[in-house]
PDB file of C-alpha atoms in Angstrom:
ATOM      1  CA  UNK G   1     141.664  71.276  76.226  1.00 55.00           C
ATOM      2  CA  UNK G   2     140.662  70.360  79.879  1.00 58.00           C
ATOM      3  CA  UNK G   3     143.114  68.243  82.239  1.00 58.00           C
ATOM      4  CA  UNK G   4     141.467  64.881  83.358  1.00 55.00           C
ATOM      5  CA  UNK G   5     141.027  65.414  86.973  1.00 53.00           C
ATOM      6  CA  UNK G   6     141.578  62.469  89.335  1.00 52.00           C
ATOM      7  CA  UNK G   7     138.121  62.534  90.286  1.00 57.00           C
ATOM      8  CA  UNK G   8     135.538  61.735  87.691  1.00 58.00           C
ATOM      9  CA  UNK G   9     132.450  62.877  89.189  1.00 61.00           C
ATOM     10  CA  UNK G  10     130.547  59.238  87.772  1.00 56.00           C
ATOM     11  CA  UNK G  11     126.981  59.683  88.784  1.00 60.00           C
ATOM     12  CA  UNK G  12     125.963  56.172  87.578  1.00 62.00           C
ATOM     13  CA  UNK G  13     127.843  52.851  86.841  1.00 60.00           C
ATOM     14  CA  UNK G  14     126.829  50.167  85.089  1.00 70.00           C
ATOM     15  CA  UNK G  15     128.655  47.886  87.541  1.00 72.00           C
ATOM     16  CA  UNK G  16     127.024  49.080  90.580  1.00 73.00           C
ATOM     17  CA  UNK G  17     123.912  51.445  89.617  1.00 75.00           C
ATOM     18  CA  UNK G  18     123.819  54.665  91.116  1.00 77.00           C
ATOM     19  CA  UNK G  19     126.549  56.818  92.435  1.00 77.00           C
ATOM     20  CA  UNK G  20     126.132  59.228  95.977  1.00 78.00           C
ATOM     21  CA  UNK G  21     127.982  62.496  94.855  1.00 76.00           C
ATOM     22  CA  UNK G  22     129.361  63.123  98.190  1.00 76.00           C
ATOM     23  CA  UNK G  23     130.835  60.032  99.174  1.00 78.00           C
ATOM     24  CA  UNK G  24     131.510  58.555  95.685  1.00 76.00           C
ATOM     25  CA  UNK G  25     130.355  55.186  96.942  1.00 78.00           C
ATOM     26  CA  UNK G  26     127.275  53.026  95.654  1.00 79.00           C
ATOM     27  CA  UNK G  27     123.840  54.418  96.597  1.00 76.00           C
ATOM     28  CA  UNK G  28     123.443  51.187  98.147  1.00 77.00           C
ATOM     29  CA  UNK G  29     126.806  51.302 100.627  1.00 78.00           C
ATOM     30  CA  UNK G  30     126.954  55.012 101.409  1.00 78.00           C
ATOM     31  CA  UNK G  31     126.989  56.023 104.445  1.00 75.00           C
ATOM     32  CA  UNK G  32     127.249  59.636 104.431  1.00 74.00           C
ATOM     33  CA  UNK G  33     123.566  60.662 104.570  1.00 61.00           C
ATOM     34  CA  UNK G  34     123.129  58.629 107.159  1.00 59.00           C
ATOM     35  CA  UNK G  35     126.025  60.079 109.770  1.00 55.00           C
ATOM     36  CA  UNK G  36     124.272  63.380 109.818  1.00 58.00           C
ATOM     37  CA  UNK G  37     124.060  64.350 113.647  1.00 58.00           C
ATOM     38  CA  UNK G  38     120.258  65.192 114.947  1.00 57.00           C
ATOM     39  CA  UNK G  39     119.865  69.484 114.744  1.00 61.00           C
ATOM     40  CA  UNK G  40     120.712  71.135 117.942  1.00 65.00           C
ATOM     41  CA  UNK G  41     117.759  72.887 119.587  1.00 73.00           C
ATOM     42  CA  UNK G  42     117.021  75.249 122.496  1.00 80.00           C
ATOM     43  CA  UNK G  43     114.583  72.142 123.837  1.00 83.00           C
ATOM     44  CA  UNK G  44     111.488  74.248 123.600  1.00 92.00           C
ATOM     45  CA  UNK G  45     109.476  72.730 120.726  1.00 94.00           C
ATOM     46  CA  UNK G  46     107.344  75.496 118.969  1.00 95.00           C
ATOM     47  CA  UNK G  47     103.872  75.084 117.674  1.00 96.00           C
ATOM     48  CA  UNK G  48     102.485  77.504 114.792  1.00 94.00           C
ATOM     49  CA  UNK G  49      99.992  78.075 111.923  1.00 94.00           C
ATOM     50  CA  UNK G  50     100.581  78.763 108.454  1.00 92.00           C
ATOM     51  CA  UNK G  51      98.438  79.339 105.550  1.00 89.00           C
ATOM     52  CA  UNK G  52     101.749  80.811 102.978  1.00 87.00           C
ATOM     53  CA  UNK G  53     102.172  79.275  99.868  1.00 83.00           C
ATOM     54  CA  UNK G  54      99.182  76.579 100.156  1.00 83.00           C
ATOM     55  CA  UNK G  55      96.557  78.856  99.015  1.00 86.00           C
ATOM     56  CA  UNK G  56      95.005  79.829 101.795  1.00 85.00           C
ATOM     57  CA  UNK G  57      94.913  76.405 103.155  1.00 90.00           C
ATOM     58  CA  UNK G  58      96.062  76.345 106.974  1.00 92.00           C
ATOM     59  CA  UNK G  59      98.725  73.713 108.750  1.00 94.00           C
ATOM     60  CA  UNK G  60      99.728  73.144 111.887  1.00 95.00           C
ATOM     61  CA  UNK G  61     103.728  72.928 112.013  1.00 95.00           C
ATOM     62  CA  UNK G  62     106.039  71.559 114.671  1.00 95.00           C
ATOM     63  CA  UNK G  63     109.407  73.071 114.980  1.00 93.00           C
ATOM     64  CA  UNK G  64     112.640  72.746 117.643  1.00 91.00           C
ATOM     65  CA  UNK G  65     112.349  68.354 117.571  1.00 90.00           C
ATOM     66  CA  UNK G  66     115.759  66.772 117.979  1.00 86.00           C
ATOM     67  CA  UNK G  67     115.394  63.693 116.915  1.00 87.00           C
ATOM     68  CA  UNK G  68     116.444  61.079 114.646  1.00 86.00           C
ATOM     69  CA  UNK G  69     114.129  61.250 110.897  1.00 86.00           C
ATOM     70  CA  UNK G  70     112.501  57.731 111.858  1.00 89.00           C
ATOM     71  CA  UNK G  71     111.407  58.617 115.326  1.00 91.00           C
ATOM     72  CA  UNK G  72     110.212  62.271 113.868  1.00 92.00           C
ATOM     73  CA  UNK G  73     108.239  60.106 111.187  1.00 93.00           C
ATOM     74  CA  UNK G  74     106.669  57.803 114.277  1.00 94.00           C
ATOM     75  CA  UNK G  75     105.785  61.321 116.370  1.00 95.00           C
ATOM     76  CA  UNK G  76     104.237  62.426 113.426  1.00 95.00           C
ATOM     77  CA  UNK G  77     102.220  59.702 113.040  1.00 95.00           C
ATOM     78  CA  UNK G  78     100.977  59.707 116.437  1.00 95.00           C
ATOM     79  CA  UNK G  79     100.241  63.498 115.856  1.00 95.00           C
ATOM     80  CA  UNK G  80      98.541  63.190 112.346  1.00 95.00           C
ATOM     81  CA  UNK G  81      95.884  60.362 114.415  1.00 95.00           C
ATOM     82  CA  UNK G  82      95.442  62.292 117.504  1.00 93.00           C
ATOM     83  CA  UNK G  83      93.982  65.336 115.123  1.00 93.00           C
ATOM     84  CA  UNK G  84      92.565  62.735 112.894  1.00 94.00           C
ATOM     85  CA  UNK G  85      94.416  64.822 109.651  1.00 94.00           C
ATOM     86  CA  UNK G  86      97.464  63.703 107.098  1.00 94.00           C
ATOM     87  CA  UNK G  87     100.267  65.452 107.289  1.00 93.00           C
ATOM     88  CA  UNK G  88     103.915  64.967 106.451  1.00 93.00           C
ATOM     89  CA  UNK G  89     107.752  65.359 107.639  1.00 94.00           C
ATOM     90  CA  UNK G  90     109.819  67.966 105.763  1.00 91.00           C
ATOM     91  CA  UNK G  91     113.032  68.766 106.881  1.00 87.00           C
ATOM     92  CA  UNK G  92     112.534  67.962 110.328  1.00 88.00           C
ATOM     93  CA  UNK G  93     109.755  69.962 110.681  1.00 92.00           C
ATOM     94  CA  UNK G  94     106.173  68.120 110.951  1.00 95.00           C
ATOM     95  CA  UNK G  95     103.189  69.539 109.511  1.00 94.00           C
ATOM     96  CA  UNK G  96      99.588  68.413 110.515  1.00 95.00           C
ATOM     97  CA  UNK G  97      97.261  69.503 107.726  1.00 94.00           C
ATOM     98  CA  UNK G  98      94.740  71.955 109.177  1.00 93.00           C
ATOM     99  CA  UNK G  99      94.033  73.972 112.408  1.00 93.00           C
ATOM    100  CA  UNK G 100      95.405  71.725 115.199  1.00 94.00           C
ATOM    101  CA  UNK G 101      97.526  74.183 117.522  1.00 94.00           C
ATOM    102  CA  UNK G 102      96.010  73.212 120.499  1.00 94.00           C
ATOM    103  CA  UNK G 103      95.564  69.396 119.675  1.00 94.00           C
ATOM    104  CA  UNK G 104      99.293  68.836 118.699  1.00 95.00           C
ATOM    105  CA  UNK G 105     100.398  71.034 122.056  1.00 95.00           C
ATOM    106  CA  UNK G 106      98.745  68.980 124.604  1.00 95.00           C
ATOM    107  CA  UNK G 107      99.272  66.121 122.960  1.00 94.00           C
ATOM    108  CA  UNK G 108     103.497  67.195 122.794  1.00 94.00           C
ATOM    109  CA  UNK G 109     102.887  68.355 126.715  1.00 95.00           C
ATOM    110  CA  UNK G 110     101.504  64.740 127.721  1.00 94.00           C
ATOM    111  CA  UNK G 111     104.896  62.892 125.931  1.00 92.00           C
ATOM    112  CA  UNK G 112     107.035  65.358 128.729  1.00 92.00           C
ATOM    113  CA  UNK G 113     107.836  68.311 125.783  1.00 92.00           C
ATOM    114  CA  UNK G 114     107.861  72.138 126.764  1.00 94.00           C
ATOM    115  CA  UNK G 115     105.839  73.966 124.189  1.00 94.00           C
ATOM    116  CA  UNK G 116     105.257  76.889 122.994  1.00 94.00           C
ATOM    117  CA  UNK G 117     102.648  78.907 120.349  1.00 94.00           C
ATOM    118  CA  UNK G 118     104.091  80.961 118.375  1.00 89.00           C
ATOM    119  CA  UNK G 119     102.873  83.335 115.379  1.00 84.00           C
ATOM    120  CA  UNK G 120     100.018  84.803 115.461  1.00 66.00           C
TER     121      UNK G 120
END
C-alpha cells in the first residue's frame, strides 16, 4: 500500500479549474511560465532554409532572437508581411513559409540586426 505523499499532484479542482504542475497554483495565478528569462545568444541572428519534415515544402527560419515571446510574435509579423507569406513562432524560432532568405535578411539588417545565412 502506497504512503500519501504531502503533495497531491491535483491537476484540476473544482474550486479553481485547472492546476499548473510546476507551480501548483491556478492556471489563472501562476506565474512560473511567465518568469522564464529570454535565451542567451551570441547576437548574430541566423537565417536558413529548410524543406525536412514538411514534404518537400521549403521555409525560411530565423534563429539566435533574444527576445521576449510577444515582441518575437510582433517581428514575425512584420516579417511574414514584408515576404507577403504566413508563417508562425515555435520555440523562439520564426518561420516564414517559403523561400524568403534574402527578404527576411535585409529586412533583419534595416531593424540594426547582424545576420547571417547559414545552410546550404
Amino acid at each position: 500500500m502506497k504512503k500519501p505523499s504531502s503533495s497531491s499532484g491535483l491537476v484540476y479542482s473544482t474550486e479553481t479549474g485547472r492546476m499548473c504542475p510546476d507551480c501548483r497554483q491556478p492556471v489563472a495565478s501562476c506565474t512560473c511560465s511567465s518568469a522564464k528569462p529570454a535565451p542567451v545568444t551570441d547576437g548574430v541572428v541566423r537565417v536558413s532554409r529548410e524543406t525536412k519534415g514538411r514534404a518537400g515544402k521549403g521555409v525560411t527560419l530565423v534563429k539566435g532572437l533574444a527576445l521576449e515571446p510577444v515582441a518575437l510574435a510582433a517581428l514575425a509579423k512584420q516579417l511574414r508581411n514584408a515576404c507577403g507569406a504566413g508563417g508562425t513562432v515555435k520555440d523562439g524560432i520564426i518561420e516564414v513559409q517559403g523561400d524568403h532568405c534574402e527578404r527576411v535578411a535585409q529586412a533583419l539588417k534595416l531593424q540594426g540586426y547582424t545576420v547571417k545565412r547559414s545552410g546550404g
